[in-house]
Short mmCIF file of C-alpha atoms and ligand atoms in Angstrom, two decimals:
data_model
loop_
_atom_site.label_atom_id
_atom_site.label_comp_id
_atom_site.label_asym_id
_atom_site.label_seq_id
_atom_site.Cartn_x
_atom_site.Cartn_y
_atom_site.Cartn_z
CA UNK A 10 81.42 88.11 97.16
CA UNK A 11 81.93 91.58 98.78
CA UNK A 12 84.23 94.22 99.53
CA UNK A 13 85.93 94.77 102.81
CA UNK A 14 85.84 98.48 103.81
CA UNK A 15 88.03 99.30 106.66
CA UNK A 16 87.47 102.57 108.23
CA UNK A 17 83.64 102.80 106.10
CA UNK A 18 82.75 104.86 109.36
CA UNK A 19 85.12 107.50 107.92
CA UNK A 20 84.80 110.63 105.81
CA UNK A 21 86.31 109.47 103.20
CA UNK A 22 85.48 105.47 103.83
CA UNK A 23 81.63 106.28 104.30
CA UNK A 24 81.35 108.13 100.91
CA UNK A 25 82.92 105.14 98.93
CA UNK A 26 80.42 102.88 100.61
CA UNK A 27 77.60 104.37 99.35
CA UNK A 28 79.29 105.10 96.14
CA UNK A 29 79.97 101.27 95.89
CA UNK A 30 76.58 100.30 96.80
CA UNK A 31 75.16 102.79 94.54
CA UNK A 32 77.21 100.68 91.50
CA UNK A 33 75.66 97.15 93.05
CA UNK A 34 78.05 95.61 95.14
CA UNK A 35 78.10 94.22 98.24
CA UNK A 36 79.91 95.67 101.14
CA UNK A 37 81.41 94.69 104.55
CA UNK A 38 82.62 97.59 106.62
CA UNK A 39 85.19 97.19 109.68
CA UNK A 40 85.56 100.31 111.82
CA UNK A 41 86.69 100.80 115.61
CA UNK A 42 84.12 104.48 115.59
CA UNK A 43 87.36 105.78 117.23
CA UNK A 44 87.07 108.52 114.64
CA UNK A 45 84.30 106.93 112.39
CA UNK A 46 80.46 107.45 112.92
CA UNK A 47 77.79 104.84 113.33
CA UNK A 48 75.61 107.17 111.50
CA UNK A 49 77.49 106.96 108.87
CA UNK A 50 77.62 103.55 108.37
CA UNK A 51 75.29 102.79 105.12
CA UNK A 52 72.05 100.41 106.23
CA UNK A 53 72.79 98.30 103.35
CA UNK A 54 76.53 97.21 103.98
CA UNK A 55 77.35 94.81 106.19
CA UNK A 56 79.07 96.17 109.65
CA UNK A 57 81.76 94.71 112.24
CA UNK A 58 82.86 96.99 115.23
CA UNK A 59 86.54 96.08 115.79
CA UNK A 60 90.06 97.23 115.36
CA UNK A 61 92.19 95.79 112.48
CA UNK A 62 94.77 95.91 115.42
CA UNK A 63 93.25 92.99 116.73
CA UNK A 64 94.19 89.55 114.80
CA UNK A 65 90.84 87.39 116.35
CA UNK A 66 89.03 90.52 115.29
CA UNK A 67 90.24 90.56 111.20
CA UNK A 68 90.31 87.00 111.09
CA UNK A 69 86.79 86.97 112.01
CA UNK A 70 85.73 88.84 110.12
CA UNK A 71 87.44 87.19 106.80
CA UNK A 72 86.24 83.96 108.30
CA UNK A 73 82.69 84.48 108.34
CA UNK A 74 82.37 87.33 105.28
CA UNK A 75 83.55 85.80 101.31
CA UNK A 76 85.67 88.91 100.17
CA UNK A 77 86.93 89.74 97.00
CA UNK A 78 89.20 92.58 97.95
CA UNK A 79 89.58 95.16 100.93
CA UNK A 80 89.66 98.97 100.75
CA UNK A 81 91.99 100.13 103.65
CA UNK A 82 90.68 103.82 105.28
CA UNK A 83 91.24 102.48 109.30
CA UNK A 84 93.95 105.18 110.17
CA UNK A 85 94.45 107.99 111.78
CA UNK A 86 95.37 111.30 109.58
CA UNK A 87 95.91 114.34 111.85
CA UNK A 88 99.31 116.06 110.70
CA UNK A 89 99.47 117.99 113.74
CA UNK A 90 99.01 115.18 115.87
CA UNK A 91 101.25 112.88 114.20
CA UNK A 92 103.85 115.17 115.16
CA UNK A 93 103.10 115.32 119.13
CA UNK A 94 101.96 111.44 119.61
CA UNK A 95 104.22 109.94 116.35
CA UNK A 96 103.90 106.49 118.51
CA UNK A 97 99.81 106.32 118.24
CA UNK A 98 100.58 107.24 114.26
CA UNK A 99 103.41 103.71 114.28
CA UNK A 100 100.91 101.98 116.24
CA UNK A 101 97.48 102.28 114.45
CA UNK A 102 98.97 103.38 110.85
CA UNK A 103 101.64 100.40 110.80
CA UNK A 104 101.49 97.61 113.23
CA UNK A 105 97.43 97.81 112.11
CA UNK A 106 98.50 97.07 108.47
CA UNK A 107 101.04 94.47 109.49
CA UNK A 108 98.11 92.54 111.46
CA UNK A 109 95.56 93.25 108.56
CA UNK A 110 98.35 91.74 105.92
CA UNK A 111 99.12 89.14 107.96
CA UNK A 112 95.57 88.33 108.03
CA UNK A 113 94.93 88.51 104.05
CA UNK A 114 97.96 86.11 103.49
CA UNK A 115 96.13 83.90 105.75
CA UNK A 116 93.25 83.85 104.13
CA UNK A 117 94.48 84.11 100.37
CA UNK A 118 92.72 87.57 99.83
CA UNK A 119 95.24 89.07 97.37
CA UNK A 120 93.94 92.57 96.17
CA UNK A 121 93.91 95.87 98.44
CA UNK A 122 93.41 99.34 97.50
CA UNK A 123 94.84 101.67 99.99
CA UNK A 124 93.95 105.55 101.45
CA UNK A 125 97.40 107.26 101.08
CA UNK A 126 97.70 111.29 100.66
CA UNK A 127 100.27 113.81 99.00
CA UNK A 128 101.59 113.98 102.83
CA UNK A 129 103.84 111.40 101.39
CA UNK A 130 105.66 114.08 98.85
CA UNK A 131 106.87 116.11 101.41
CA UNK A 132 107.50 119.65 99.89
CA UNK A 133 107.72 119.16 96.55
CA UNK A 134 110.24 120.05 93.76
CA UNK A 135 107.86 121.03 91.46
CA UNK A 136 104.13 121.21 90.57
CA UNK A 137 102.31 119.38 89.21
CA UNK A 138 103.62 116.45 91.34
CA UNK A 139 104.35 112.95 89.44
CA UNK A 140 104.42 109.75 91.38
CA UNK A 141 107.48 109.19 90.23
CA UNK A 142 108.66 112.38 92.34
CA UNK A 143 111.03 112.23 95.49
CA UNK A 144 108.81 111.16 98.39
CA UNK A 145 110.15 112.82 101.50
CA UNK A 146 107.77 113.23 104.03
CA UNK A 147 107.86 116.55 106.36
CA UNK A 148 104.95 115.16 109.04
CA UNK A 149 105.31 111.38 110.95
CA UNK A 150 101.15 111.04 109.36
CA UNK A 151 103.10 111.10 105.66
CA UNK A 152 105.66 108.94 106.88
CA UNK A 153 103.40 106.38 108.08
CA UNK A 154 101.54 106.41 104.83
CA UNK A 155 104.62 106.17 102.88
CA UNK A 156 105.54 103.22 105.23
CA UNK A 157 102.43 101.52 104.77
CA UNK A 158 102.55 101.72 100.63
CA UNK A 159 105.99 100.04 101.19
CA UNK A 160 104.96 97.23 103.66
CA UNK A 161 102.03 96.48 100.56
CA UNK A 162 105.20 96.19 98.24
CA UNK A 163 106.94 94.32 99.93
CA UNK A 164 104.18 91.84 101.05
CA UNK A 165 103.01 91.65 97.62
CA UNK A 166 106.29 90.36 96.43
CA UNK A 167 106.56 87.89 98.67
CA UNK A 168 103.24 86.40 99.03
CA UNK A 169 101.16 87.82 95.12
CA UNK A 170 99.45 90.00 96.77
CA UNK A 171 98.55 93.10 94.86
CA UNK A 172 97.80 96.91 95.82
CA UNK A 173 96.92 100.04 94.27
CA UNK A 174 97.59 102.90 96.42
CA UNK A 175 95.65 106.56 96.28
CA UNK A 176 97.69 109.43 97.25
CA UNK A 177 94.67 112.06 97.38
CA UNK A 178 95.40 115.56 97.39
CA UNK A 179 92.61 117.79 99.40
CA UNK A 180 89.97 115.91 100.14
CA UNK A 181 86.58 118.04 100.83
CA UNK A 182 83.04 118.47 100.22
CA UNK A 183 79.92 116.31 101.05
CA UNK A 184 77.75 113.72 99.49
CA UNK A 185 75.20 115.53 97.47
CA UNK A 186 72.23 113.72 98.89
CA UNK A 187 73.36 115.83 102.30
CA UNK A 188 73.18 112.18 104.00
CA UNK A 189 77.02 112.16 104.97
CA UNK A 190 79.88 114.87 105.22
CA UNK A 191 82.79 115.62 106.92
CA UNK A 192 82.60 115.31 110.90
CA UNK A 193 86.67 115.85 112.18
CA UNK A 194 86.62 116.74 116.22
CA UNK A 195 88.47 118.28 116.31
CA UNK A 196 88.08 119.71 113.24
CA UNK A 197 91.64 120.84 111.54
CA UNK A 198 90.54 121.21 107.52
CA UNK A 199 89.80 124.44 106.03
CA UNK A 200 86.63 124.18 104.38
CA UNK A 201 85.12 123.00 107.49
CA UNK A 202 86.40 126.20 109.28
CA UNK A 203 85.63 128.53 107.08
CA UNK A 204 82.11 127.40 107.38
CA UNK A 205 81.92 127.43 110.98
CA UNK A 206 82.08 131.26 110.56
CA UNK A 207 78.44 131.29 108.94
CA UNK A 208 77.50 128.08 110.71
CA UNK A 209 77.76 130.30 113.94
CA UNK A 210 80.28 128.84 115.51
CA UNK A 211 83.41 130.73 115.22
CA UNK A 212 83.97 134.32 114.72
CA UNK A 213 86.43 134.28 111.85
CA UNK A 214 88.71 132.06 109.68
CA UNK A 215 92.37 132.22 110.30
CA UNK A 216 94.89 132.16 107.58
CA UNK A 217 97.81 130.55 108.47
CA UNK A 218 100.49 132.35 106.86
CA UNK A 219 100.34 135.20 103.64
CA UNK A 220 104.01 135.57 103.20
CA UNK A 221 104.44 132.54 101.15
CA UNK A 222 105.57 132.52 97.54
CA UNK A 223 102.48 132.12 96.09
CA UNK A 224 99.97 134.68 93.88
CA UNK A 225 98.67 136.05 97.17
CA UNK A 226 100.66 134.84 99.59
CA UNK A 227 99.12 132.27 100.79
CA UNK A 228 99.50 128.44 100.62
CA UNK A 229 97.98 126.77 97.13
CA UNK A 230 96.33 123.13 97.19
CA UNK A 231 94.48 120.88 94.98
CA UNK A 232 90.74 120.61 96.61
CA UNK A 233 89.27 117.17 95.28
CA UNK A 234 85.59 116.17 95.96
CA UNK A 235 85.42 113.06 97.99
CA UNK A 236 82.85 111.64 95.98
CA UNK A 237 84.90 111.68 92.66
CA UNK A 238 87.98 110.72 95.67
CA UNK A 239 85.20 107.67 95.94
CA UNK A 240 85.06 106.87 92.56
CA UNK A 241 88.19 105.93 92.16
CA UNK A 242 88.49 103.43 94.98
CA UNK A 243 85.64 101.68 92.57
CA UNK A 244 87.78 102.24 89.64
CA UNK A 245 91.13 101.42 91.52
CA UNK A 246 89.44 97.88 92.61
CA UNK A 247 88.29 97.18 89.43
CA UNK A 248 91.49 97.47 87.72
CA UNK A 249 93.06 94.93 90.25
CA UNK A 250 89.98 92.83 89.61
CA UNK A 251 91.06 92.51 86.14
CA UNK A 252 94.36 91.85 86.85
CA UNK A 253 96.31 94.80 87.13
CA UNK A 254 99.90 95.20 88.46
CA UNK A 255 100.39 97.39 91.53
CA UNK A 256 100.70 100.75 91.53
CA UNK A 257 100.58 103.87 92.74
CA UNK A 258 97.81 107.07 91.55
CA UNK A 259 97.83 110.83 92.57
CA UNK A 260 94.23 112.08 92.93
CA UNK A 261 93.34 115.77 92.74
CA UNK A 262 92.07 118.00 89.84
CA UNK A 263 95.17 119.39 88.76
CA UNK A 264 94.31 122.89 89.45
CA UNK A 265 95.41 124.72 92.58
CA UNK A 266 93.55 127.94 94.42
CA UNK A 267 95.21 129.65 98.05
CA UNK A 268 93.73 130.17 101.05
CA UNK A 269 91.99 133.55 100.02
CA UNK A 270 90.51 132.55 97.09
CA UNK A 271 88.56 129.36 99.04
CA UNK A 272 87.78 131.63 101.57
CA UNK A 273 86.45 134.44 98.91
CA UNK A 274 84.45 131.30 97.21
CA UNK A 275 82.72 129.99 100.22
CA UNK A 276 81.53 133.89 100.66
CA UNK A 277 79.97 133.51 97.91
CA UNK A 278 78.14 130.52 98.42
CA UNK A 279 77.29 131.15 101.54
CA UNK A 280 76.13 135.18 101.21
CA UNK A 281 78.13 135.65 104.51
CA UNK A 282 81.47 138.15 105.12
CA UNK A 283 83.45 135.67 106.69
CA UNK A 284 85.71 137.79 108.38
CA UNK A 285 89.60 136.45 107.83
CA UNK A 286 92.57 137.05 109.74
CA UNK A 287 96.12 136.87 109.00
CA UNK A 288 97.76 133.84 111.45
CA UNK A 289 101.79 132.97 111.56
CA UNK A 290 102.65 129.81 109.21
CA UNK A 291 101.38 126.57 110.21
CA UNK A 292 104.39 124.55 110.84
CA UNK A 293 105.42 122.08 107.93
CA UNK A 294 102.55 123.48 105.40
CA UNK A 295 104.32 123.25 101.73
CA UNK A 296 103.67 126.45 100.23
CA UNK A 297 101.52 124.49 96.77
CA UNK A 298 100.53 121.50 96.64
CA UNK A 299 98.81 119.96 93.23
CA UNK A 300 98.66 116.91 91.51
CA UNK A 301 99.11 115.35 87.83
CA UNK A 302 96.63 113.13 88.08
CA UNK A 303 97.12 112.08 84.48
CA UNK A 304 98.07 108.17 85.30
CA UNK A 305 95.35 107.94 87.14
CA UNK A 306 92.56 109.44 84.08
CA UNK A 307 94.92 107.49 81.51
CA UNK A 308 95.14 104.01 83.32
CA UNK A 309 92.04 103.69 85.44
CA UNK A 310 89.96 105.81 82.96
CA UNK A 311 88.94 108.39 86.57
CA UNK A 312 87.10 111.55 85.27
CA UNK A 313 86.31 114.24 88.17
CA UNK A 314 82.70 115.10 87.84
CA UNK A 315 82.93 117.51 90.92
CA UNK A 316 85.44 119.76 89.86
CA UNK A 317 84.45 123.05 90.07
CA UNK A 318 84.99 124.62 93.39
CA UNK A 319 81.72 126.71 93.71
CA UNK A 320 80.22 123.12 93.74
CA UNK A 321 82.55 121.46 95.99
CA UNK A 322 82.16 124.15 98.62
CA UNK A 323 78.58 124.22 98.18
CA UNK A 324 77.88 120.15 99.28
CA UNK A 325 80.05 121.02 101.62
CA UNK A 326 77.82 123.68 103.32
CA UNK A 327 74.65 121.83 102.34
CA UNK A 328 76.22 119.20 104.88
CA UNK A 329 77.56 121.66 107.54
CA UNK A 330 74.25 123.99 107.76
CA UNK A 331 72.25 120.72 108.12
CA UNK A 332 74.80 119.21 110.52
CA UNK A 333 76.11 122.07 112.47
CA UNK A 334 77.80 119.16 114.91
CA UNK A 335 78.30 116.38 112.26
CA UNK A 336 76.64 113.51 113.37
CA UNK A 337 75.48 114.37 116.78
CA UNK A 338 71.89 115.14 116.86
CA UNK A 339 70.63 118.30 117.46
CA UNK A 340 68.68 118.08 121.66
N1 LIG B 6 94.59 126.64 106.62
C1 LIG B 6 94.40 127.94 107.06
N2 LIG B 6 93.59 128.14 108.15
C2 LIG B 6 92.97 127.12 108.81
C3 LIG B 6 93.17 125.79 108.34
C4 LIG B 6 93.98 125.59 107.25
O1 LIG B 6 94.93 128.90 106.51
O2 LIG B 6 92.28 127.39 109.80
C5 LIG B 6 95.42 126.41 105.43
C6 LIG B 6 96.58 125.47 105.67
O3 LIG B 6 97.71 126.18 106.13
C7 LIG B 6 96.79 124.89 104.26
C8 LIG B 6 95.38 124.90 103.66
O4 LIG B 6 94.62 125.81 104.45
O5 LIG B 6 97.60 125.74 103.49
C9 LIG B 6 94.71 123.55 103.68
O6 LIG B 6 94.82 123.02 105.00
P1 LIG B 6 94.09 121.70 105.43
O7 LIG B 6 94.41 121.45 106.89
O8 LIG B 6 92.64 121.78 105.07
O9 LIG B 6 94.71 120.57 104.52
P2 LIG B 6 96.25 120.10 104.30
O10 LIG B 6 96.73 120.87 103.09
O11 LIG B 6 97.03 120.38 105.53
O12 LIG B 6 96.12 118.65 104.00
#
């Protein structure tokens, strides 16, 4: 029996891989490499090159694989570009989850946990944000997500099936074995940036925005470490293993920092200036953004081990100085 990872070419998809077969099981990963890496790929799972788009293509795959459950990362996740090509977002985000569902009813594979994001808040009310807050999403990439959790809903009703659904906060930082890391092009994420700057391969970090209503005056988030993000896809599984009821988990550490002070950290752990410049407001950026994640500690028993900042931001240039173009090899 294994787990189905689709999109295990991913950031995010490639570190629960390894995570999983770190804990002994065995994997299957689907992944088109539109925005996934081969390289990524872990030599011990299992890998299909295909789009979940494609009904032959899933159904193959379930034919010929015994799976227990699937973890869903095939999507695409750029706000910005959600919001010029909202279509691509409908097409890939949705009618790829329709097709994949479709697929699972077929086949009587009833448990899915799913990549969703705090995109699907919107700006919020208040922080911490609860999932039981108002989710009104201010980017098509959120709305898409939000979408998606509600097609698993109402799937699950009719057919049994049952979901757990992640809404991460920031994801960042690498694995610590400096095997895998983040690889966007282009990239759009600030950690990345910022290390660019000492990577040599920008001049300085832009900060979008300082007039907010924040301690400095710029934007507040909850950075999470993708490998305790990874954790609780394990976790998340698990639980629906042993016969949980769907629901819905907030992932981030609870604790928010602003543009400057990320910035200010990575100086440190990097020993470089990082030069910083003040940019206008990135359009539909929530001034703070940071989770409760208290169902998800109290119900799936998740405990961030990479918490600290310092740390996060140091796998993350451990990856970036030994990867200055992610996965494309050095000539
Ligand atoms: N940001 C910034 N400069 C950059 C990239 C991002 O000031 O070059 C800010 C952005 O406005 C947001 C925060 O950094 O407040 C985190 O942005 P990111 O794109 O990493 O994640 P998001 O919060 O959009 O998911």
């Amino acid at each position: 029996m294994a787990i189905l990872v689709l999109g295990g070419a991913g950031y995010i998809g490639s570190h629960t891989v390894y995570e999983l077969i770190d804990a002994g099981k065995d994997v299957v990963i689907a992944d088109n490499l539109e925005t996934g890496h081969v390289e990524a790929v872990h030599p011990k799972a299992v890998f299909y090159e295909g789009d979940i788009r494609d009904r032959a293509f899933v159904d193959s795959v379930f034919d010929r694989e015994t799976i227990e459950g699937v973890i869903h990362f095939a999507a695409n996740s750029l706000v910005g570009e959600s919001m010029t090509d909202p279509l691509k977002y409908y097409d890939n985000n949705l009618c790829g989850t329709k097709v994949l569902l479709e697929s699972m009813v077929a086949h009587g594979i009833d448990k899915i946990v799913f990549s969703s994001t705090a995109a699907t808040y919107g700006e919020p009310e208040r922080v911490p944000i609860l999932e039981t807050d108002p989710t009104e999403p201010t980017n098509c990439y959120g709305e898409t997500k939000l979408s998606m959790e509600k097609m698993f809903k109402w799937t699950g009703r009719a057919h049994g099936l049952r979901f757990v659904s992640l809404r991460y906060f920031n994801a960042c930082g690498a694995h610590v074995s400096g095997k895998i890391g983040e690889a966007h092009s282009p990239e759009s994420h600030l950690i990345p940036l910022i290390l660019q700057v000492p990577g040599g391969q920008r001049e300085h970090i832009s900060i979008f925005g300082d007039d907010y209503d924040t301690k400095d005056g710029t934007c507040v988030r909850d950075y999470i470490h993708v490998t305790d993000l990874a954790q609780a896809h394990i976790l998340a599984m698990d639980y629906l293993m042993q016969g949980g009821e769907s629901s819905i988990f907030n992932l981030g550490n609870g604790v928010g920092f602003t543009v400057k002070e990320v910035i200010d950290t990575a100086r440190v752990v990097t020993g470089h200036p990082i030069p910083a410049e003040v940019a206008p407001r990135r359009d539909g950026d929530p001034a703070q953004l940071i989770a409760s994640s208290e169902k998800a500690k109290n119900i799936l028993g998740w405990k961030p081990k990479h918490a600290d900042l310092k740390h996060i931001i140091e796998t993350a240039w451990n990856w970036h100085k030994t990867h200055p173009k992610g996965f494309v090899k050095e000539k």
